[in-house]
Amino acid sequence: MSEAETKRVLRLGLTGGIGSGKSTVAKLWLAQDPGIALIDADHISRGLTAPGGAAMPEVARLFGVDMVAADGGLDREAMRRAVFAEPAVRGQLETLLHPLIGQAIKAEVEEKIRQGAQRLLFDIPLLVEGKARWLTQLDAVVVVDCQPETQIQRVMQRSGLDRQAVENILAAQASRSQRRACADVVIYNDPLSWAELTQQISDLAAHFRL
Ligand code: ATP
């Protein structure tokens, strides 16, 4: 696929803290705009260490077969223990995964364009934490924002984690102001009813279709 072909497509980044409503926004957006395709960075990243994932041979070589679960995927519990015992292991895993994630996303982008996508919505939870590497490739960044208390309530309800565990996750993520500083559009998904959120996404989808 030529560079000109991949460049013509509008690239939108979608990000927000845990429980802010990114997936909900993405789902509504896809329903409103048949010309947009979703690139889910988390899903792609998880697939690399799933059974048969492209990263698994290198994971076994670098960290040993103890990190490979019976199904052939990454033994996440063993990896958590290894990172706890030796924090540098996290960096080593990220160094291994990073180029593979980049390649897998590029391949998926080309596939979506081949299938006729005119716009791409990149759901990238850690877009802001990952810095400009991503931002430079995007035409616009949409941030889903809400009060931390709303995030805490939503995540506690969904996951069964306790308040402290959710607060720890929030503390490790970018702050609201850091995220908003990267935004071209902010969706303030706090006091919004479903109808209001749907209307906002419908307006936004129409704006980017123009
Ligand atoms: P994560 O980063 O953890 O995957 P997320 O940002 O993708 O989270 P969602 O999964 O979209 O967040 O939303 C979290 C929860 O909040 C879901 O249960 C969703 O149904 C609910 N939710 C999202 N927006 C609203 C809203 N405007 N009103 C009520 N509930 C909402």
PDB file of C-alpha atoms and ligand atoms in Angstrom:
ATOM      1  CA  MET A   1       0.000   0.000   0.000  1.00  0.00           C
ATOM      2  CA  SER A   2       1.450   3.373  -0.987  1.00  0.00           C
ATOM      3  CA  GLU A   3       2.160   6.072   1.564  1.00  0.00           C
ATOM      4  CA  ALA A   4      -0.241   8.395  -0.272  1.00  0.00           C
ATOM      5  CA  GLU A   5      -3.060   5.877   0.165  1.00  0.00           C
ATOM      6  CA  THR A   6      -2.541   5.475   3.909  1.00  0.00           C
ATOM      7  CA  LYS A   7      -2.079   9.235   4.401  1.00  0.00           C
ATOM      8  CA  ARG A   8      -5.446  10.218   2.940  1.00  0.00           C
ATOM      9  CA  VAL A   9      -7.275   8.611   5.823  1.00  0.00           C
ATOM     10  CA  LEU A  10      -8.206  10.783   8.817  1.00  0.00           C
ATOM     11  CA  ARG A  11      -6.615   9.504  12.035  1.00  0.00           C
ATOM     12  CA  LEU A  12      -8.316  10.285  15.309  1.00  0.00           C
ATOM     13  CA  GLY A  13      -6.922   9.369  18.716  1.00  0.00           C
ATOM     14  CA  LEU A  14      -9.297   8.509  21.530  1.00  0.00           C
ATOM     15  CA  THR A  15      -8.022   8.457  25.075  1.00  0.00           C
ATOM     16  CA  GLY A  16      -9.038   8.946  28.689  1.00  0.00           C
ATOM     17  CA  GLY A  17      -8.341   7.570  32.144  1.00  0.00           C
ATOM     18  CA  ILE A  18      -9.585   4.214  33.368  1.00  0.00           C
ATOM     19  CA  GLY A  19     -13.386   4.117  33.526  1.00  0.00           C
ATOM     20  CA  SER A  20     -13.779   7.505  31.833  1.00  0.00           C
ATOM     21  CA  GLY A  21     -15.919   5.995  29.079  1.00  0.00           C
ATOM     22  CA  LYS A  22     -13.547   5.478  26.104  1.00  0.00           C
ATOM     23  CA  SER A  23     -14.986   2.140  25.057  1.00  0.00           C
ATOM     24  CA  THR A  24     -18.510   3.503  25.340  1.00  0.00           C
ATOM     25  CA  VAL A  25     -17.591   6.507  23.189  1.00  0.00           C
ATOM     26  CA  ALA A  26     -15.843   4.273  20.638  1.00  0.00           C
ATOM     27  CA  LYS A  27     -18.879   2.005  20.396  1.00  0.00           C
ATOM     28  CA  LEU A  28     -21.269   4.933  19.918  1.00  0.00           C
ATOM     29  CA  TRP A  29     -18.942   6.489  17.334  1.00  0.00           C
ATOM     30  CA  LEU A  30     -18.741   3.295  15.274  1.00  0.00           C
ATOM     31  CA  ALA A  31     -22.531   3.085  15.328  1.00  0.00           C
ATOM     32  CA  GLN A  32     -22.811   6.669  14.031  1.00  0.00           C
ATOM     33  CA  ASP A  33     -20.202   6.544  11.284  1.00  0.00           C
ATOM     34  CA  PRO A  34     -20.011   3.565   8.918  1.00  0.00           C
ATOM     35  CA  GLY A  35     -16.822   4.992   7.352  1.00  0.00           C
ATOM     36  CA  ILE A  36     -14.799   4.811  10.575  1.00  0.00           C
ATOM     37  CA  ALA A  37     -12.824   1.777  11.779  1.00  0.00           C
ATOM     38  CA  LEU A  38     -11.532   1.136  15.268  1.00  0.00           C
ATOM     39  CA  ILE A  39      -7.902   0.366  16.022  1.00  0.00           C
ATOM     40  CA  ASP A  40      -7.867  -0.937  19.595  1.00  0.00           C
ATOM     41  CA  ALA A  41      -4.293  -0.645  20.905  1.00  0.00           C
ATOM     42  CA  ASP A  42      -4.959  -2.666  24.071  1.00  0.00           C
ATOM     43  CA  HIS A  43      -6.568  -5.489  22.138  1.00  0.00           C
ATOM     44  CA  ILE A  44      -3.676  -5.602  19.680  1.00  0.00           C
ATOM     45  CA  SER A  45      -1.144  -5.511  22.490  1.00  0.00           C
ATOM     46  CA  ARG A  46      -2.855  -8.351  24.392  1.00  0.00           C
ATOM     47  CA  GLY A  47      -2.993 -10.437  21.212  1.00  0.00           C
ATOM     48  CA  LEU A  48       0.790 -10.405  20.924  1.00  0.00           C
ATOM     49  CA  THR A  49       1.157 -12.319  24.198  1.00  0.00           C
ATOM     50  CA  ALA A  50      -1.951 -14.475  23.767  1.00  0.00           C
ATOM     51  CA  PRO A  51      -1.524 -18.153  22.764  1.00  0.00           C
ATOM     52  CA  GLY A  52       0.157 -18.151  19.340  1.00  0.00           C
ATOM     53  CA  GLY A  53       0.934 -14.414  19.685  1.00  0.00           C
ATOM     54  CA  ALA A  54       3.838 -12.996  17.678  1.00  0.00           C
ATOM     55  CA  ALA A  55       5.765 -12.002  20.819  1.00  0.00           C
ATOM     56  CA  MET A  56       5.698 -15.421  22.473  1.00  0.00           C
ATOM     57  CA  PRO A  57       8.827 -17.011  20.898  1.00  0.00           C
ATOM     58  CA  GLU A  58      10.886 -14.009  21.992  1.00  0.00           C
ATOM     59  CA  VAL A  59       9.244 -13.978  25.460  1.00  0.00           C
ATOM     60  CA  ALA A  60      10.287 -17.621  25.938  1.00  0.00           C
ATOM     61  CA  ARG A  61      13.808 -16.935  24.673  1.00  0.00           C
ATOM     62  CA  LEU A  62      14.350 -13.825  26.819  1.00  0.00           C
ATOM     63  CA  PHE A  63      12.531 -14.732  30.044  1.00  0.00           C
ATOM     64  CA  GLY A  64      12.481 -18.533  29.927  1.00  0.00           C
ATOM     65  CA  VAL A  65       9.738 -21.081  29.376  1.00  0.00           C
ATOM     66  CA  ASP A  66       8.499 -20.477  32.951  1.00  0.00           C
ATOM     67  CA  MET A  67       6.829 -17.340  31.573  1.00  0.00           C
ATOM     68  CA  VAL A  68       4.835 -19.378  29.064  1.00  0.00           C
ATOM     69  CA  ALA A  69       1.513 -20.749  30.325  1.00  0.00           C
ATOM     70  CA  ALA A  70       0.221 -24.207  29.394  1.00  0.00           C
ATOM     71  CA  ASP A  71      -1.881 -22.696  26.569  1.00  0.00           C
ATOM     72  CA  GLY A  72       1.186 -21.089  24.974  1.00  0.00           C
ATOM     73  CA  GLY A  73       0.334 -17.522  26.007  1.00  0.00           C
ATOM     74  CA  LEU A  74       2.130 -15.311  28.511  1.00  0.00           C
ATOM     75  CA  ASP A  75       1.786 -16.534  32.088  1.00  0.00           C
ATOM     76  CA  ARG A  76       0.616 -13.161  33.416  1.00  0.00           C
ATOM     77  CA  GLU A  77       0.787 -14.207  37.048  1.00  0.00           C
ATOM     78  CA  ALA A  78       4.397 -15.417  36.640  1.00  0.00           C
ATOM     79  CA  MET A  79       5.245 -12.156  34.874  1.00  0.00           C
ATOM     80  CA  ARG A  80       3.661 -10.109  37.687  1.00  0.00           C
ATOM     81  CA  ARG A  81       5.779 -12.006  40.211  1.00  0.00           C
ATOM     82  CA  ALA A  82       8.932 -11.487  38.122  1.00  0.00           C
ATOM     83  CA  VAL A  83       8.265  -7.726  37.842  1.00  0.00           C
ATOM     84  CA  PHE A  84       7.612  -7.535  41.587  1.00  0.00           C
ATOM     85  CA  ALA A  85      10.932  -9.291  42.323  1.00  0.00           C
ATOM     86  CA  GLU A  86      12.874  -7.353  39.681  1.00  0.00           C
ATOM     87  CA  PRO A  87      11.236  -4.121  38.442  1.00  0.00           C
ATOM     88  CA  ALA A  88      13.624  -3.876  35.454  1.00  0.00           C
ATOM     89  CA  VAL A  89      11.805  -6.866  33.922  1.00  0.00           C
ATOM     90  CA  ARG A  90       8.853  -4.591  33.090  1.00  0.00           C
ATOM     91  CA  GLY A  91      11.107  -2.386  30.965  1.00  0.00           C
ATOM     92  CA  GLN A  92      12.577  -5.430  29.218  1.00  0.00           C
ATOM     93  CA  LEU A  93       9.096  -6.700  28.343  1.00  0.00           C
ATOM     94  CA  GLU A  94       8.066  -3.261  27.078  1.00  0.00           C
ATOM     95  CA  THR A  95      11.219  -3.023  24.952  1.00  0.00           C
ATOM     96  CA  LEU A  96      10.347  -6.375  23.425  1.00  0.00           C
ATOM     97  CA  LEU A  97       6.676  -5.525  22.829  1.00  0.00           C
ATOM     98  CA  HIS A  98       6.958  -1.934  21.623  1.00  0.00           C
ATOM     99  CA  PRO A  99       8.193  -2.505  18.055  1.00  0.00           C
ATOM    100  CA  LEU A 100       5.842  -5.473  17.680  1.00  0.00           C
ATOM    101  CA  ILE A 101       2.848  -3.351  18.742  1.00  0.00           C
ATOM    102  CA  GLY A 102       3.915  -0.712  16.218  1.00  0.00           C
ATOM    103  CA  GLN A 103       4.141  -3.304  13.432  1.00  0.00           C
ATOM    104  CA  ALA A 104       0.818  -4.924  14.388  1.00  0.00           C
ATOM    105  CA  ILE A 105      -0.966  -1.560  14.435  1.00  0.00           C
ATOM    106  CA  LYS A 106       0.527  -0.628  11.051  1.00  0.00           C
ATOM    107  CA  ALA A 107      -0.653  -3.943   9.601  1.00  0.00           C
ATOM    108  CA  GLU A 108      -4.155  -3.435  11.006  1.00  0.00           C
ATOM    109  CA  VAL A 109      -4.301   0.136   9.680  1.00  0.00           C
ATOM    110  CA  GLU A 110      -3.411  -1.105   6.194  1.00  0.00           C
ATOM    111  CA  GLU A 111      -6.004  -3.864   6.462  1.00  0.00           C
ATOM    112  CA  LYS A 112      -8.770  -1.447   7.530  1.00  0.00           C
ATOM    113  CA  ILE A 113      -7.886   0.930   4.687  1.00  0.00           C
ATOM    114  CA  ARG A 114      -7.908  -1.961   2.219  1.00  0.00           C
ATOM    115  CA  GLN A 115     -11.392  -2.785   3.518  1.00  0.00           C
ATOM    116  CA  GLY A 116     -12.487   0.774   2.711  1.00  0.00           C
ATOM    117  CA  ALA A 117     -12.161   2.719   5.987  1.00  0.00           C
ATOM    118  CA  GLN A 118     -12.097   6.459   5.404  1.00  0.00           C
ATOM    119  CA  ARG A 119     -11.390   7.354   9.005  1.00  0.00           C
ATOM    120  CA  LEU A 120      -9.568   5.535  11.779  1.00  0.00           C
ATOM    121  CA  LEU A 121     -10.333   5.835  15.479  1.00  0.00           C
ATOM    122  CA  PHE A 122      -7.300   4.813  17.552  1.00  0.00           C
ATOM    123  CA  ASP A 123      -8.403   3.781  21.050  1.00  0.00           C
ATOM    124  CA  ILE A 124      -5.170   4.275  22.975  1.00  0.00           C
ATOM    125  CA  PRO A 125      -5.680   4.329  26.757  1.00  0.00           C
ATOM    126  CA  LEU A 126      -2.104   5.477  27.470  1.00  0.00           C
ATOM    127  CA  LEU A 127      -1.845   7.900  24.549  1.00  0.00           C
ATOM    128  CA  VAL A 128      -0.792  10.813  26.741  1.00  0.00           C
ATOM    129  CA  GLU A 129       1.568   8.725  28.887  1.00  0.00           C
ATOM    130  CA  GLY A 130       3.177   7.379  25.685  1.00  0.00           C
ATOM    131  CA  LYS A 131       3.909  10.962  24.583  1.00  0.00           C
ATOM    132  CA  ALA A 132       4.426  12.431  21.139  1.00  0.00           C
ATOM    133  CA  ARG A 133       5.330   9.207  19.344  1.00  0.00           C
ATOM    134  CA  TRP A 134       1.609   8.722  18.785  1.00  0.00           C
ATOM    135  CA  LEU A 135       0.424  12.311  18.798  1.00  0.00           C
ATOM    136  CA  THR A 136       2.459  13.217  15.749  1.00  0.00           C
ATOM    137  CA  GLN A 137       0.686  10.590  13.666  1.00  0.00           C
ATOM    138  CA  LEU A 138      -2.808  11.729  14.582  1.00  0.00           C
ATOM    139  CA  ASP A 139      -4.895  14.437  12.966  1.00  0.00           C
ATOM    140  CA  ALA A 140      -6.815  15.095  16.192  1.00  0.00           C
ATOM    141  CA  VAL A 141      -7.010  13.788  19.749  1.00  0.00           C
ATOM    142  CA  VAL A 142     -10.334  13.278  21.519  1.00  0.00           C
ATOM    143  CA  VAL A 143     -10.113  13.028  25.309  1.00  0.00           C
ATOM    144  CA  VAL A 144     -12.881  11.509  27.398  1.00  0.00           C
ATOM    145  CA  ASP A 145     -12.771  13.325  30.715  1.00  0.00           C
ATOM    146  CA  CYS A 146     -14.638  12.952  33.989  1.00  0.00           C
ATOM    147  CA  GLN A 147     -14.285  13.460  37.734  1.00  0.00           C
ATOM    148  CA  PRO A 148     -11.976  10.940  39.464  1.00  0.00           C
ATOM    149  CA  GLU A 149     -14.802  10.031  41.824  1.00  0.00           C
ATOM    150  CA  THR A 150     -16.944   8.987  38.865  1.00  0.00           C
ATOM    151  CA  GLN A 151     -14.062   6.865  37.508  1.00  0.00           C
ATOM    152  CA  ILE A 152     -13.595   5.237  40.924  1.00  0.00           C
ATOM    153  CA  GLN A 153     -17.293   4.385  41.235  1.00  0.00           C
ATOM    154  CA  ARG A 154     -17.518   3.003  37.677  1.00  0.00           C
ATOM    155  CA  VAL A 155     -14.387   0.865  37.975  1.00  0.00           C
ATOM    156  CA  MET A 156     -15.268  -0.448  41.460  1.00  0.00           C
ATOM    157  CA  GLN A 157     -18.675  -1.442  40.182  1.00  0.00           C
ATOM    158  CA  ARG A 158     -17.322  -3.119  37.061  1.00  0.00           C
ATOM    159  CA  SER A 159     -14.245  -4.883  38.443  1.00  0.00           C
ATOM    160  CA  GLY A 160     -14.894  -5.581  42.113  1.00  0.00           C
ATOM    161  CA  LEU A 161     -11.576  -3.844  42.961  1.00  0.00           C
ATOM    162  CA  ASP A 162     -11.628  -1.858  46.202  1.00  0.00           C
ATOM    163  CA  ARG A 163     -11.332   1.939  46.358  1.00  0.00           C
ATOM    164  CA  GLN A 164      -7.622   1.913  47.233  1.00  0.00           C
ATOM    165  CA  ALA A 165      -6.751  -0.338  44.289  1.00  0.00           C
ATOM    166  CA  VAL A 166      -8.627   1.924  41.861  1.00  0.00           C
ATOM    167  CA  GLU A 167      -7.070   5.056  43.377  1.00  0.00           C
ATOM    168  CA  ASN A 168      -3.612   3.493  42.871  1.00  0.00           C
ATOM    169  CA  ILE A 169      -4.357   2.873  39.187  1.00  0.00           C
ATOM    170  CA  LEU A 170      -5.578   6.453  38.772  1.00  0.00           C
ATOM    171  CA  ALA A 171      -2.454   7.811  40.493  1.00  0.00           C
ATOM    172  CA  ALA A 172      -0.217   5.921  38.044  1.00  0.00           C
ATOM    173  CA  GLN A 173      -2.021   7.401  35.003  1.00  0.00           C
ATOM    174  CA  ALA A 174      -1.708  10.891  33.513  1.00  0.00           C
ATOM    175  CA  SER A 175      -3.622  13.630  35.337  1.00  0.00           C
ATOM    176  CA  ARG A 176      -6.775  15.183  33.890  1.00  0.00           C
ATOM    177  CA  SER A 177      -4.914  18.398  33.085  1.00  0.00           C
ATOM    178  CA  GLN A 178      -2.068  16.547  31.314  1.00  0.00           C
ATOM    179  CA  ARG A 179      -4.621  14.723  29.218  1.00  0.00           C
ATOM    180  CA  ARG A 180      -6.696  17.784  28.428  1.00  0.00           C
ATOM    181  CA  ALA A 181      -3.541  19.651  27.381  1.00  0.00           C
ATOM    182  CA  CYS A 182      -3.156  17.110  24.530  1.00  0.00           C
ATOM    183  CA  ALA A 183      -6.805  17.301  23.468  1.00  0.00           C
ATOM    184  CA  ASP A 184      -8.307  18.854  20.372  1.00  0.00           C
ATOM    185  CA  VAL A 185     -11.741  17.848  21.635  1.00  0.00           C
ATOM    186  CA  VAL A 186     -12.815  17.036  25.207  1.00  0.00           C
ATOM    187  CA  ILE A 187     -15.920  14.991  25.944  1.00  0.00           C
ATOM    188  CA  TYR A 188     -16.871  15.687  29.523  1.00  0.00           C
ATOM    189  CA  ASN A 189     -18.587  12.400  30.291  1.00  0.00           C
ATOM    190  CA  ASP A 190     -19.752  13.041  33.812  1.00  0.00           C
ATOM    191  CA  PRO A 191     -23.199  14.425  34.213  1.00  0.00           C
ATOM    192  CA  LEU A 192     -24.151  13.096  30.783  1.00  0.00           C
ATOM    193  CA  SER A 193     -27.184  10.884  30.307  1.00  0.00           C
ATOM    194  CA  TRP A 194     -26.925   8.203  27.617  1.00  0.00           C
ATOM    195  CA  ALA A 195     -29.076  10.346  25.321  1.00  0.00           C
ATOM    196  CA  GLU A 196     -26.810  13.369  25.820  1.00  0.00           C
ATOM    197  CA  LEU A 197     -23.650  11.327  25.291  1.00  0.00           C
ATOM    198  CA  THR A 198     -25.102   9.756  22.140  1.00  0.00           C
ATOM    199  CA  GLN A 199     -25.996  13.216  20.814  1.00  0.00           C
ATOM    200  CA  GLN A 200     -22.492  14.556  21.504  1.00  0.00           C
ATOM    201  CA  ILE A 201     -20.878  11.634  19.680  1.00  0.00           C
ATOM    202  CA  SER A 202     -23.300  12.014  16.815  1.00  0.00           C
ATOM    203  CA  ASP A 203     -22.322  15.711  16.478  1.00  0.00           C
ATOM    204  CA  LEU A 204     -18.639  14.854  16.713  1.00  0.00           C
ATOM    205  CA  ALA A 205     -18.868  12.061  14.156  1.00  0.00           C
ATOM    206  CA  ALA A 206     -20.677  14.447  11.783  1.00  0.00           C
ATOM    207  CA  HIS A 207     -17.976  17.083  12.317  1.00  0.00           C
ATOM    208  CA  PHE A 208     -15.150  14.695  11.401  1.00  0.00           C
ATOM    209  CA  ARG A 209     -17.033  13.310   8.406  1.00  0.00           C
ATOM    210  CA  LEU A 210     -17.050  16.752   6.767  1.00  0.00           C
TER     211      LEU A 210
HETATM  212  P1  ATP B   1     -11.227   1.287  30.695  1.00  0.00           P
HETATM  213  O1  ATP B   1     -10.133   2.242  30.416  1.00  0.00           O
HETATM  214  O2  ATP B   1     -11.169   0.781  32.079  1.00  0.00           O
HETATM  215  O3  ATP B   1     -11.402   0.204  29.685  1.00  0.00           O
HETATM  216  P2  ATP B   1     -13.252   2.991  29.581  1.00  0.00           P
HETATM  217  O4  ATP B   1     -12.700   4.386  29.651  1.00  0.00           O
HETATM  218  O5  ATP B   1     -13.190   2.297  28.278  1.00  0.00           O
HETATM  219  O6  ATP B   1     -12.602   2.124  30.707  1.00  0.00           O
HETATM  220  P3  ATP B   1     -16.044   2.319  29.639  1.00  0.00           P
HETATM  221  O7  ATP B   1     -15.822   0.852  29.736  1.00  0.00           O
HETATM  222  O8  ATP B   1     -16.538   2.884  28.357  1.00  0.00           O
HETATM  223  O9  ATP B   1     -14.731   3.092  30.113  1.00  0.00           O
HETATM  224  O10 ATP B   1     -17.035   2.834  30.775  1.00  0.00           O
HETATM  225  C1  ATP B   1     -16.864   2.444  32.134  1.00  0.00           C
HETATM  226  C2  ATP B   1     -18.247   2.157  32.725  1.00  0.00           C
HETATM  227  O11 ATP B   1     -18.970   3.387  32.846  1.00  0.00           O
HETATM  228  C3  ATP B   1     -19.085   1.229  31.863  1.00  0.00           C
HETATM  229  O12 ATP B   1     -19.799   0.373  32.706  1.00  0.00           O
HETATM  230  C4  ATP B   1     -20.025   2.189  31.142  1.00  0.00           C
HETATM  231  O13 ATP B   1     -21.250   1.556  30.839  1.00  0.00           O
HETATM  232  C5  ATP B   1     -20.213   3.307  32.163  1.00  0.00           C
HETATM  233  N1  ATP B   1     -20.480   4.630  31.565  1.00  0.00           N
HETATM  234  C6  ATP B   1     -19.758   5.247  30.600  1.00  0.00           C
HETATM  235  N2  ATP B   1     -20.293   6.460  30.309  1.00  0.00           N
HETATM  236  C7  ATP B   1     -21.380   6.606  31.103  1.00  0.00           C
HETATM  237  C8  ATP B   1     -22.371   7.637  31.284  1.00  0.00           C
HETATM  238  N3  ATP B   1     -22.336   8.771  30.583  1.00  0.00           N
HETATM  239  N4  ATP B   1     -23.343   7.429  32.187  1.00  0.00           N
HETATM  240  C9  ATP B   1     -23.378   6.282  32.907  1.00  0.00           C
HETATM  241  N5  ATP B   1     -22.490   5.279  32.803  1.00  0.00           N
HETATM  242  C10 ATP B   1     -21.493   5.428  31.912  1.00  0.00           C
END
